[in-house]
Amino acid sequence: MKKVILSLVLAVTSLSAFAQKPSPELLNPTNHALVLIDHEGQMAFATKSIDAINLKNNVGLVAGASKIFNVPTVVTTVAEHSFSGPVFTEILEAYPDRTKYIDRTTMNTWEDVNAHKAITEKGKKKLVFAGLWTSVCIVGPTLSAINEGYEVYVITDASGDISTEAHEQSIARMVQVGAKPITSLQYLLELQRDWSRKETYKAVNDLAVKYGGGYGIGIQYAREMLKH
């Protein structure tokens, strides 16, 4: 009888330990690199698949999250000074040193020598992409990176295109070859993962209040009215 009880205890303990192990599919601050591609004025003017304010807020969540959690991040632009213009202020807020941005002429970031080097030198097999437009600036590097053996996540609501159809078909095309779609708030909360992580708790909630829409309003309300 004692042996049976001991076996049951060991089985429950094993199951509990297993249940606490997170999936390797989940992103954490150290297992990936983030690439923000061409969030520039000229590219945003024609983006119709998402409202410009929502797009900017979502980019703010992503850029801010990567800064809070020290995620290796690459910011790329295309023809910044001759055509496309500066990146969104939400990116500049998190990464103000524009000399570290990689400007290119190629539509596919992966085909630019400097960009490819900057991304691959981060040494991460998981890559997270977001940018404008989905059908060009995101499809190109996503398909190329997957072809080279990388695991790619695409932040769909921090990306956009000239029409809803163009955006959705691009996401479908990438998913068909193994890309994993996620959203901006999901990215932030997946990095936090546990509210007992006090070192980032306040910064994450402050970021959500600033850029998190209705979720942020709820946090602001709870802080003021519930003293939470």
PDB file of C-alpha atoms in Angstrom:
ATOM      1  CA  MET A   1       0.000   0.000   0.000  1.00  0.00           C
ATOM      2  CA  LYS A   2       2.820   2.382   0.880  1.00  0.00           C
ATOM      3  CA  LYS A   3       4.426   1.683  -2.475  1.00  0.00           C
ATOM      4  CA  VAL A   4       1.168   2.525  -4.252  1.00  0.00           C
ATOM      5  CA  ILE A   5       0.806   5.794  -2.346  1.00  0.00           C
ATOM      6  CA  LEU A   6       4.444   6.697  -3.041  1.00  0.00           C
ATOM      7  CA  SER A   7       3.943   5.980  -6.735  1.00  0.00           C
ATOM      8  CA  LEU A   8       0.861   8.199  -6.836  1.00  0.00           C
ATOM      9  CA  VAL A   9       2.718  11.021  -5.074  1.00  0.00           C
ATOM     10  CA  LEU A  10       5.601  10.767  -7.534  1.00  0.00           C
ATOM     11  CA  ALA A  11       3.192  10.720 -10.483  1.00  0.00           C
ATOM     12  CA  VAL A  12       1.369  13.840  -9.257  1.00  0.00           C
ATOM     13  CA  THR A  13       4.702  15.577  -8.615  1.00  0.00           C
ATOM     14  CA  SER A  14       5.888  14.730 -12.117  1.00  0.00           C
ATOM     15  CA  LEU A  15       2.674  16.009 -13.658  1.00  0.00           C
ATOM     16  CA  SER A  16       2.894  19.237 -11.653  1.00  0.00           C
ATOM     17  CA  ALA A  17       6.475  19.812 -12.734  1.00  0.00           C
ATOM     18  CA  PHE A  18       5.553  19.130 -16.338  1.00  0.00           C
ATOM     19  CA  ALA A  19       2.585  21.511 -16.170  1.00  0.00           C
ATOM     20  CA  GLN A  20       4.841  24.337 -15.040  1.00  0.00           C
ATOM     21  CA  LYS A  21       7.149  24.055 -18.028  1.00  0.00           C
ATOM     22  CA  PRO A  22       6.190  26.625 -20.693  1.00  0.00           C
ATOM     23  CA  SER A  23       5.987  25.709 -24.347  1.00  0.00           C
ATOM     24  CA  PRO A  24       9.099  26.440 -26.411  1.00  0.00           C
ATOM     25  CA  GLU A  25       6.701  28.047 -28.882  1.00  0.00           C
ATOM     26  CA  LEU A  26       6.263  30.954 -26.486  1.00  0.00           C
ATOM     27  CA  LEU A  27       8.419  34.048 -26.855  1.00  0.00           C
ATOM     28  CA  ASN A  28      10.525  35.279 -23.976  1.00  0.00           C
ATOM     29  CA  PRO A  29      12.946  38.202 -23.692  1.00  0.00           C
ATOM     30  CA  THR A  30      16.022  36.142 -24.556  1.00  0.00           C
ATOM     31  CA  ASN A  31      14.913  33.641 -27.201  1.00  0.00           C
ATOM     32  CA  HIS A  32      14.255  35.946 -30.152  1.00  0.00           C
ATOM     33  CA  ALA A  33      15.211  39.076 -32.047  1.00  0.00           C
ATOM     34  CA  LEU A  34      12.730  41.736 -33.166  1.00  0.00           C
ATOM     35  CA  VAL A  35      12.899  43.400 -36.586  1.00  0.00           C
ATOM     36  CA  LEU A  36      10.862  46.568 -37.186  1.00  0.00           C
ATOM     37  CA  ILE A  37      10.691  47.219 -40.922  1.00  0.00           C
ATOM     38  CA  ASP A  38       9.828  50.505 -42.642  1.00  0.00           C
ATOM     39  CA  HIS A  39       7.370  52.081 -40.209  1.00  0.00           C
ATOM     40  CA  GLU A  40       7.773  55.348 -42.131  1.00  0.00           C
ATOM     41  CA  GLY A  41       5.470  58.144 -43.185  1.00  0.00           C
ATOM     42  CA  GLN A  42       5.389  57.411 -46.902  1.00  0.00           C
ATOM     43  CA  MET A  43       4.585  53.758 -46.263  1.00  0.00           C
ATOM     44  CA  ALA A  44       1.876  54.671 -43.754  1.00  0.00           C
ATOM     45  CA  PHE A  45       0.077  57.136 -46.052  1.00  0.00           C
ATOM     46  CA  ALA A  46      -1.309  54.350 -48.249  1.00  0.00           C
ATOM     47  CA  THR A  47      -1.862  51.779 -45.505  1.00  0.00           C
ATOM     48  CA  LYS A  48      -5.599  51.050 -45.395  1.00  0.00           C
ATOM     49  CA  SER A  49      -5.901  47.657 -43.697  1.00  0.00           C
ATOM     50  CA  ILE A  50      -5.641  49.262 -40.260  1.00  0.00           C
ATOM     51  CA  ASP A  51      -6.403  52.718 -38.893  1.00  0.00           C
ATOM     52  CA  ALA A  52      -3.265  54.860 -38.625  1.00  0.00           C
ATOM     53  CA  ILE A  53      -3.789  55.624 -34.919  1.00  0.00           C
ATOM     54  CA  ASN A  54      -4.272  51.957 -34.056  1.00  0.00           C
ATOM     55  CA  LEU A  55      -1.219  51.093 -36.117  1.00  0.00           C
ATOM     56  CA  LYS A  56       0.955  53.658 -34.339  1.00  0.00           C
ATOM     57  CA  ASN A  57      -0.286  52.556 -30.910  1.00  0.00           C
ATOM     58  CA  ASN A  58       0.442  48.929 -31.734  1.00  0.00           C
ATOM     59  CA  VAL A  59       3.921  49.812 -32.931  1.00  0.00           C
ATOM     60  CA  GLY A  60       4.380  51.714 -29.675  1.00  0.00           C
ATOM     61  CA  LEU A  61       3.476  48.581 -27.706  1.00  0.00           C
ATOM     62  CA  VAL A  62       5.933  46.459 -29.662  1.00  0.00           C
ATOM     63  CA  ALA A  63       8.848  48.899 -29.620  1.00  0.00           C
ATOM     64  CA  GLY A  64       8.245  49.716 -25.967  1.00  0.00           C
ATOM     65  CA  ALA A  65       8.022  46.047 -25.015  1.00  0.00           C
ATOM     66  CA  SER A  66      11.305  45.259 -26.725  1.00  0.00           C
ATOM     67  CA  LYS A  67      12.965  48.135 -24.886  1.00  0.00           C
ATOM     68  CA  ILE A  68      11.589  47.132 -21.475  1.00  0.00           C
ATOM     69  CA  PHE A  69      12.748  43.540 -21.882  1.00  0.00           C
ATOM     70  CA  ASN A  70      16.035  44.332 -23.659  1.00  0.00           C
ATOM     71  CA  VAL A  71      15.105  42.285 -26.703  1.00  0.00           C
ATOM     72  CA  PRO A  72      17.763  42.409 -29.462  1.00  0.00           C
ATOM     73  CA  THR A  73      16.124  44.740 -31.968  1.00  0.00           C
ATOM     74  CA  VAL A  74      16.880  45.850 -35.519  1.00  0.00           C
ATOM     75  CA  VAL A  75      15.154  48.872 -37.047  1.00  0.00           C
ATOM     76  CA  THR A  76      15.274  49.146 -40.819  1.00  0.00           C
ATOM     77  CA  THR A  77      14.154  51.877 -43.203  1.00  0.00           C
ATOM     78  CA  VAL A  78      13.913  52.118 -46.962  1.00  0.00           C
ATOM     79  CA  ALA A  79      15.082  55.279 -48.736  1.00  0.00           C
ATOM     80  CA  GLU A  80      14.588  57.192 -45.496  1.00  0.00           C
ATOM     81  CA  HIS A  81      16.131  60.489 -46.606  1.00  0.00           C
ATOM     82  CA  SER A  82      15.124  60.468 -50.271  1.00  0.00           C
ATOM     83  CA  PHE A  83      11.561  59.147 -50.232  1.00  0.00           C
ATOM     84  CA  SER A  84       9.983  57.318 -47.280  1.00  0.00           C
ATOM     85  CA  GLY A  85      10.799  59.698 -44.445  1.00  0.00           C
ATOM     86  CA  PRO A  86      11.435  59.119 -40.720  1.00  0.00           C
ATOM     87  CA  VAL A  87      10.134  56.241 -38.645  1.00  0.00           C
ATOM     88  CA  PHE A  88       7.168  56.632 -36.316  1.00  0.00           C
ATOM     89  CA  THR A  89       7.786  58.654 -33.191  1.00  0.00           C
ATOM     90  CA  GLU A  90       6.825  55.573 -31.153  1.00  0.00           C
ATOM     91  CA  ILE A  91       9.961  53.833 -32.438  1.00  0.00           C
ATOM     92  CA  LEU A  92      12.093  56.926 -31.969  1.00  0.00           C
ATOM     93  CA  GLU A  93      10.904  57.075 -28.373  1.00  0.00           C
ATOM     94  CA  ALA A  94      12.270  53.597 -27.687  1.00  0.00           C
ATOM     95  CA  TYR A  95      15.265  53.771 -30.037  1.00  0.00           C
ATOM     96  CA  PRO A  96      16.286  57.425 -30.475  1.00  0.00           C
ATOM     97  CA  ASP A  97      19.717  56.743 -32.009  1.00  0.00           C
ATOM     98  CA  ARG A  98      18.858  56.901 -35.698  1.00  0.00           C
ATOM     99  CA  THR A  99      22.457  56.195 -36.686  1.00  0.00           C
ATOM    100  CA  LYS A 100      21.816  52.570 -35.728  1.00  0.00           C
ATOM    101  CA  TYR A 101      18.914  52.198 -38.147  1.00  0.00           C
ATOM    102  CA  ILE A 102      19.694  50.288 -41.323  1.00  0.00           C
ATOM    103  CA  ASP A 103      18.594  52.084 -44.472  1.00  0.00           C
ATOM    104  CA  ARG A 104      18.303  50.099 -47.686  1.00  0.00           C
ATOM    105  CA  THR A 105      17.142  50.189 -51.278  1.00  0.00           C
ATOM    106  CA  THR A 106      15.968  46.570 -51.455  1.00  0.00           C
ATOM    107  CA  MET A 107      12.285  45.878 -50.922  1.00  0.00           C
ATOM    108  CA  ASN A 108      13.215  42.601 -49.237  1.00  0.00           C
ATOM    109  CA  THR A 109      15.184  43.413 -46.087  1.00  0.00           C
ATOM    110  CA  TRP A 110      16.746  39.943 -46.157  1.00  0.00           C
ATOM    111  CA  GLU A 111      18.488  40.745 -49.461  1.00  0.00           C
ATOM    112  CA  ASP A 112      20.304  43.752 -48.002  1.00  0.00           C
ATOM    113  CA  VAL A 113      23.794  42.767 -46.859  1.00  0.00           C
ATOM    114  CA  ASN A 114      23.877  45.099 -43.847  1.00  0.00           C
ATOM    115  CA  ALA A 115      20.368  44.241 -42.693  1.00  0.00           C
ATOM    116  CA  HIS A 116      20.908  40.504 -43.078  1.00  0.00           C
ATOM    117  CA  LYS A 117      24.132  40.748 -41.103  1.00  0.00           C
ATOM    118  CA  ALA A 118      22.535  42.810 -38.335  1.00  0.00           C
ATOM    119  CA  ILE A 119      19.647  40.362 -37.960  1.00  0.00           C
ATOM    120  CA  THR A 120      21.585  37.107 -38.147  1.00  0.00           C
ATOM    121  CA  GLU A 121      24.381  38.357 -35.874  1.00  0.00           C
ATOM    122  CA  LYS A 122      21.852  38.582 -33.033  1.00  0.00           C
ATOM    123  CA  GLY A 123      22.239  34.817 -32.857  1.00  0.00           C
ATOM    124  CA  LYS A 124      18.536  34.063 -32.381  1.00  0.00           C
ATOM    125  CA  LYS A 125      16.709  31.307 -34.256  1.00  0.00           C
ATOM    126  CA  LYS A 126      13.347  32.923 -33.502  1.00  0.00           C
ATOM    127  CA  LEU A 127      12.696  36.169 -35.379  1.00  0.00           C
ATOM    128  CA  VAL A 128       9.732  38.508 -34.891  1.00  0.00           C
ATOM    129  CA  PHE A 129       8.828  40.801 -37.790  1.00  0.00           C
ATOM    130  CA  ALA A 130       6.511  43.793 -38.055  1.00  0.00           C
ATOM    131  CA  GLY A 131       6.355  46.486 -40.711  1.00  0.00           C
ATOM    132  CA  LEU A 132       4.840  48.166 -43.750  1.00  0.00           C
ATOM    133  CA  TRP A 133       3.691  46.877 -46.136  1.00  0.00           C
ATOM    134  CA  THR A 134       2.839  43.308 -45.225  1.00  0.00           C
ATOM    135  CA  SER A 135       2.812  42.085 -48.827  1.00  0.00           C
ATOM    136  CA  VAL A 136       6.313  43.322 -49.584  1.00  0.00           C
ATOM    137  CA  CYS A 137       8.336  44.363 -46.536  1.00  0.00           C
ATOM    138  CA  ILE A 138       7.182  41.443 -44.398  1.00  0.00           C
ATOM    139  CA  VAL A 139       6.524  38.639 -46.886  1.00  0.00           C
ATOM    140  CA  GLY A 140      10.011  38.966 -48.370  1.00  0.00           C
ATOM    141  CA  PRO A 141      12.106  38.550 -45.208  1.00  0.00           C
ATOM    142  CA  THR A 142       9.667  36.087 -43.650  1.00  0.00           C
ATOM    143  CA  LEU A 143       9.813  33.637 -46.544  1.00  0.00           C
ATOM    144  CA  SER A 144      13.558  34.148 -46.866  1.00  0.00           C
ATOM    145  CA  ALA A 145      14.269  33.629 -43.158  1.00  0.00           C
ATOM    146  CA  ILE A 146      12.105  30.510 -42.989  1.00  0.00           C
ATOM    147  CA  ASN A 147      13.967  29.174 -46.008  1.00  0.00           C
ATOM    148  CA  GLU A 148      17.215  29.590 -44.047  1.00  0.00           C
ATOM    149  CA  GLY A 149      15.861  27.647 -41.093  1.00  0.00           C
ATOM    150  CA  TYR A 150      14.604  30.462 -38.849  1.00  0.00           C
ATOM    151  CA  GLU A 151      11.363  30.329 -36.883  1.00  0.00           C
ATOM    152  CA  VAL A 152       9.390  33.451 -37.748  1.00  0.00           C
ATOM    153  CA  TYR A 153       6.593  35.256 -35.910  1.00  0.00           C
ATOM    154  CA  VAL A 154       4.697  38.122 -37.562  1.00  0.00           C
ATOM    155  CA  ILE A 155       2.975  40.815 -35.493  1.00  0.00           C
ATOM    156  CA  THR A 156      -0.058  41.264 -37.693  1.00  0.00           C
ATOM    157  CA  ASP A 157      -1.540  44.397 -36.114  1.00  0.00           C
ATOM    158  CA  ALA A 158       1.791  46.246 -36.119  1.00  0.00           C
ATOM    159  CA  SER A 159       1.902  45.632 -39.867  1.00  0.00           C
ATOM    160  CA  GLY A 160      -0.406  46.834 -42.615  1.00  0.00           C
ATOM    161  CA  ASP A 161      -1.010  47.082 -46.330  1.00  0.00           C
ATOM    162  CA  ILE A 162      -2.763  49.083 -49.044  1.00  0.00           C
ATOM    163  CA  SER A 163      -5.951  47.032 -48.572  1.00  0.00           C
ATOM    164  CA  THR A 164      -7.421  44.522 -46.154  1.00  0.00           C
ATOM    165  CA  GLU A 165      -7.217  41.848 -48.843  1.00  0.00           C
ATOM    166  CA  ALA A 166      -3.539  42.542 -49.495  1.00  0.00           C
ATOM    167  CA  HIS A 167      -2.770  42.264 -45.780  1.00  0.00           C
ATOM    168  CA  GLU A 168      -4.843  39.144 -45.158  1.00  0.00           C
ATOM    169  CA  GLN A 169      -3.589  37.292 -48.230  1.00  0.00           C
ATOM    170  CA  SER A 170      -0.026  38.094 -47.225  1.00  0.00           C
ATOM    171  CA  ILE A 171      -0.588  36.694 -43.736  1.00  0.00           C
ATOM    172  CA  ALA A 172      -2.182  33.572 -45.257  1.00  0.00           C
ATOM    173  CA  ARG A 173       0.769  33.099 -47.609  1.00  0.00           C
ATOM    174  CA  MET A 174       3.271  33.333 -44.743  1.00  0.00           C
ATOM    175  CA  VAL A 175       1.276  31.044 -42.451  1.00  0.00           C
ATOM    176  CA  GLN A 176       1.208  28.427 -45.214  1.00  0.00           C
ATOM    177  CA  VAL A 177       4.995  28.139 -45.023  1.00  0.00           C
ATOM    178  CA  GLY A 178       5.159  28.144 -41.229  1.00  0.00           C
ATOM    179  CA  ALA A 179       5.058  31.764 -40.019  1.00  0.00           C
ATOM    180  CA  LYS A 180       3.290  32.305 -36.710  1.00  0.00           C
ATOM    181  CA  PRO A 181       0.903  35.280 -36.450  1.00  0.00           C
ATOM    182  CA  ILE A 182       0.663  37.177 -33.165  1.00  0.00           C
ATOM    183  CA  THR A 183      -0.601  40.613 -32.085  1.00  0.00           C
ATOM    184  CA  SER A 184       1.082  43.538 -30.388  1.00  0.00           C
ATOM    185  CA  LEU A 185      -0.588  43.228 -26.975  1.00  0.00           C
ATOM    186  CA  GLN A 186      -0.025  39.492 -27.064  1.00  0.00           C
ATOM    187  CA  TYR A 187       3.675  40.181 -27.673  1.00  0.00           C
ATOM    188  CA  LEU A 188       3.901  42.481 -24.655  1.00  0.00           C
ATOM    189  CA  LEU A 189       2.068  40.133 -22.301  1.00  0.00           C
ATOM    190  CA  GLU A 190       3.889  37.046 -23.541  1.00  0.00           C
ATOM    191  CA  LEU A 191       7.175  38.682 -22.571  1.00  0.00           C
ATOM    192  CA  GLN A 192       5.863  39.643 -19.123  1.00  0.00           C
ATOM    193  CA  ARG A 193       4.173  36.255 -18.641  1.00  0.00           C
ATOM    194  CA  ASP A 194       4.020  36.484 -14.844  1.00  0.00           C
ATOM    195  CA  TRP A 195       2.741  39.508 -12.890  1.00  0.00           C
ATOM    196  CA  SER A 196       5.040  38.590 -10.002  1.00  0.00           C
ATOM    197  CA  ARG A 197       7.966  39.796 -12.130  1.00  0.00           C
ATOM    198  CA  LYS A 198       8.117  43.110 -10.333  1.00  0.00           C
ATOM    199  CA  GLU A 199      11.176  44.435 -12.159  1.00  0.00           C
ATOM    200  CA  THR A 200       9.071  44.972 -15.297  1.00  0.00           C
ATOM    201  CA  TYR A 201       5.556  45.124 -13.788  1.00  0.00           C
ATOM    202  CA  LYS A 202       5.225  48.913 -13.629  1.00  0.00           C
ATOM    203  CA  ALA A 203       6.899  49.588 -16.954  1.00  0.00           C
ATOM    204  CA  VAL A 204       4.651  47.080 -18.729  1.00  0.00           C
ATOM    205  CA  ASN A 205       1.507  48.572 -17.211  1.00  0.00           C
ATOM    206  CA  ASP A 206       2.656  52.131 -17.950  1.00  0.00           C
ATOM    207  CA  LEU A 207       3.214  51.118 -21.571  1.00  0.00           C
ATOM    208  CA  ALA A 208      -0.234  49.525 -21.752  1.00  0.00           C
ATOM    209  CA  VAL A 209      -1.846  52.680 -20.320  1.00  0.00           C
ATOM    210  CA  LYS A 210      -0.093  54.738 -22.993  1.00  0.00           C
ATOM    211  CA  TYR A 211      -0.684  52.559 -26.053  1.00  0.00           C
ATOM    212  CA  GLY A 212      -2.990  49.720 -25.022  1.00  0.00           C
ATOM    213  CA  GLY A 213      -6.358  51.227 -25.910  1.00  0.00           C
ATOM    214  CA  GLY A 214      -9.253  49.838 -23.866  1.00  0.00           C
ATOM    215  CA  TYR A 215      -6.945  47.542 -21.927  1.00  0.00           C
ATOM    216  CA  GLY A 216      -4.855  50.544 -20.919  1.00  0.00           C
ATOM    217  CA  ILE A 217      -7.952  52.491 -19.885  1.00  0.00           C
ATOM    218  CA  GLY A 218      -8.872  49.598 -17.613  1.00  0.00           C
ATOM    219  CA  ILE A 219      -5.450  49.682 -15.961  1.00  0.00           C
ATOM    220  CA  GLN A 220      -5.707  53.433 -15.441  1.00  0.00           C
ATOM    221  CA  TYR A 221      -9.155  52.996 -13.884  1.00  0.00           C
ATOM    222  CA  ALA A 222      -7.981  50.232 -11.571  1.00  0.00           C
ATOM    223  CA  ARG A 223      -5.016  52.274 -10.415  1.00  0.00           C
ATOM    224  CA  GLU A 224      -7.120  55.298  -9.552  1.00  0.00           C
ATOM    225  CA  MET A 225     -10.403  53.829  -8.382  1.00  0.00           C
ATOM    226  CA  LEU A 226      -9.365  50.462  -6.951  1.00  0.00           C
ATOM    227  CA  LYS A 227      -5.867  51.503  -5.904  1.00  0.00           C
ATOM    228  CA  HIS A 228      -4.592  48.389  -7.631  1.00  0.00           C
TER     229      HIS A 228
END
